[in-house]
Amino acid sequence: MAKTISGLYKIEVIRHRGPRHTLEAVEFDTLKWVNCFNHRRLLKPIGNIPPAEAEARNYAQTEDIARAA
């Protein structure tokens, strides 16, 4: 899976937007891409919600189960 995500990153950030001239520019574009990847991208297999929302729901459900035990 890491290869898939790395490939997406290279295509969407590096190739489409062109080369960066500073490390700070690369870091900033990477942060923007990761934020979009986790908080805006909708995934059909998990109910057309962003991965971060699915993780938050799962965490809340796990907490509820732990409290009930």
CSV table of C-alpha atoms in Angstrom, one decimal:
chain,number,residue,atom,x,y,z
A,1,MET,CA,0.0,0.0,0.0
A,2,ALA,CA,2.9,2.4,0.7
A,3,LYS,CA,4.0,2.1,-2.9
A,4,THR,CA,0.5,3.0,-4.1
A,5,ILE,CA,0.3,6.1,-1.9
A,6,SER,CA,3.9,7.1,-2.9
A,7,GLY,CA,3.0,6.8,-6.5
A,8,LEU,CA,-0.2,8.9,-6.1
A,9,TYR,CA,1.9,11.5,-4.3
A,10,LYS,CA,4.5,11.6,-7.0
A,11,ILE,CA,1.9,12.0,-9.7
A,12,GLU,CA,-0.4,14.5,-8.0
A,13,VAL,CA,2.2,16.7,-6.3
A,14,ILE,CA,5.5,16.4,-8.0
A,15,ARG,CA,4.6,15.8,-11.7
A,16,HIS,CA,1.4,18.0,-11.9
A,17,ARG,CA,2.8,21.0,-10.1
A,18,GLY,CA,6.4,20.9,-11.3
A,19,PRO,CA,9.7,20.8,-9.4
A,20,ARG,CA,10.1,22.7,-6.2
A,21,HIS,CA,13.1,25.0,-5.6
A,22,THR,CA,13.2,24.8,-1.8
A,23,LEU,CA,12.8,22.1,0.9
A,24,GLU,CA,10.1,24.3,2.5
A,25,ALA,CA,8.1,24.3,-0.7
A,26,VAL,CA,8.2,20.5,-0.8
A,27,GLU,CA,7.2,20.2,2.8
A,28,PHE,CA,4.3,22.7,2.5
A,29,ASP,CA,2.9,21.0,-0.6
A,30,THR,CA,3.3,17.6,1.1
A,31,LEU,CA,1.3,18.8,4.2
A,32,LYS,CA,-1.5,20.2,1.9
A,33,TRP,CA,-1.6,16.9,0.0
A,34,VAL,CA,-1.7,14.8,3.2
A,35,ASN,CA,-4.5,16.9,4.6
A,36,CYS,CA,-6.6,16.6,1.4
A,37,PHE,CA,-5.8,12.8,1.3
A,38,ASN,CA,-7.0,12.3,4.8
A,39,HIS,CA,-9.8,14.8,5.3
A,40,ARG,CA,-11.4,15.6,1.9
A,41,ARG,CA,-11.0,12.5,-0.2
A,42,LEU,CA,-14.2,10.4,-0.1
A,43,LEU,CA,-13.8,6.6,-0.1
A,44,LYS,CA,-16.7,4.5,-1.4
A,45,PRO,CA,-15.7,1.3,0.5
A,46,ILE,CA,-16.1,3.1,3.8
A,47,GLY,CA,-19.4,4.9,3.0
A,48,ASN,CA,-18.3,7.8,0.9
A,49,ILE,CA,-16.6,9.5,3.9
A,50,PRO,CA,-13.0,10.8,4.4
A,51,PRO,CA,-10.6,8.4,6.0
A,52,ALA,CA,-10.1,10.7,9.0
A,53,GLU,CA,-13.9,10.6,9.7
A,54,ALA,CA,-13.9,6.9,9.5
A,55,GLU,CA,-11.0,6.7,11.9
A,56,ALA,CA,-12.7,9.0,14.3
A,57,ARG,CA,-15.9,7.0,14.2
A,58,ASN,CA,-14.0,3.8,14.8
A,59,TYR,CA,-12.1,5.3,17.7
A,60,ALA,CA,-15.4,6.5,19.3
A,61,GLN,CA,-17.0,3.1,18.9
A,62,THR,CA,-14.0,1.4,20.5
A,63,GLU,CA,-14.1,3.9,23.4
A,64,ASP,CA,-17.8,3.1,23.9
A,65,ILE,CA,-17.2,-0.6,23.9
A,66,ALA,CA,-14.3,-0.2,26.4
A,67,ARG,CA,-16.5,1.9,28.7
A,68,ALA,CA,-19.3,-0.7,28.6
A,69,ALA,CA,-16.9,-3.5,29.6
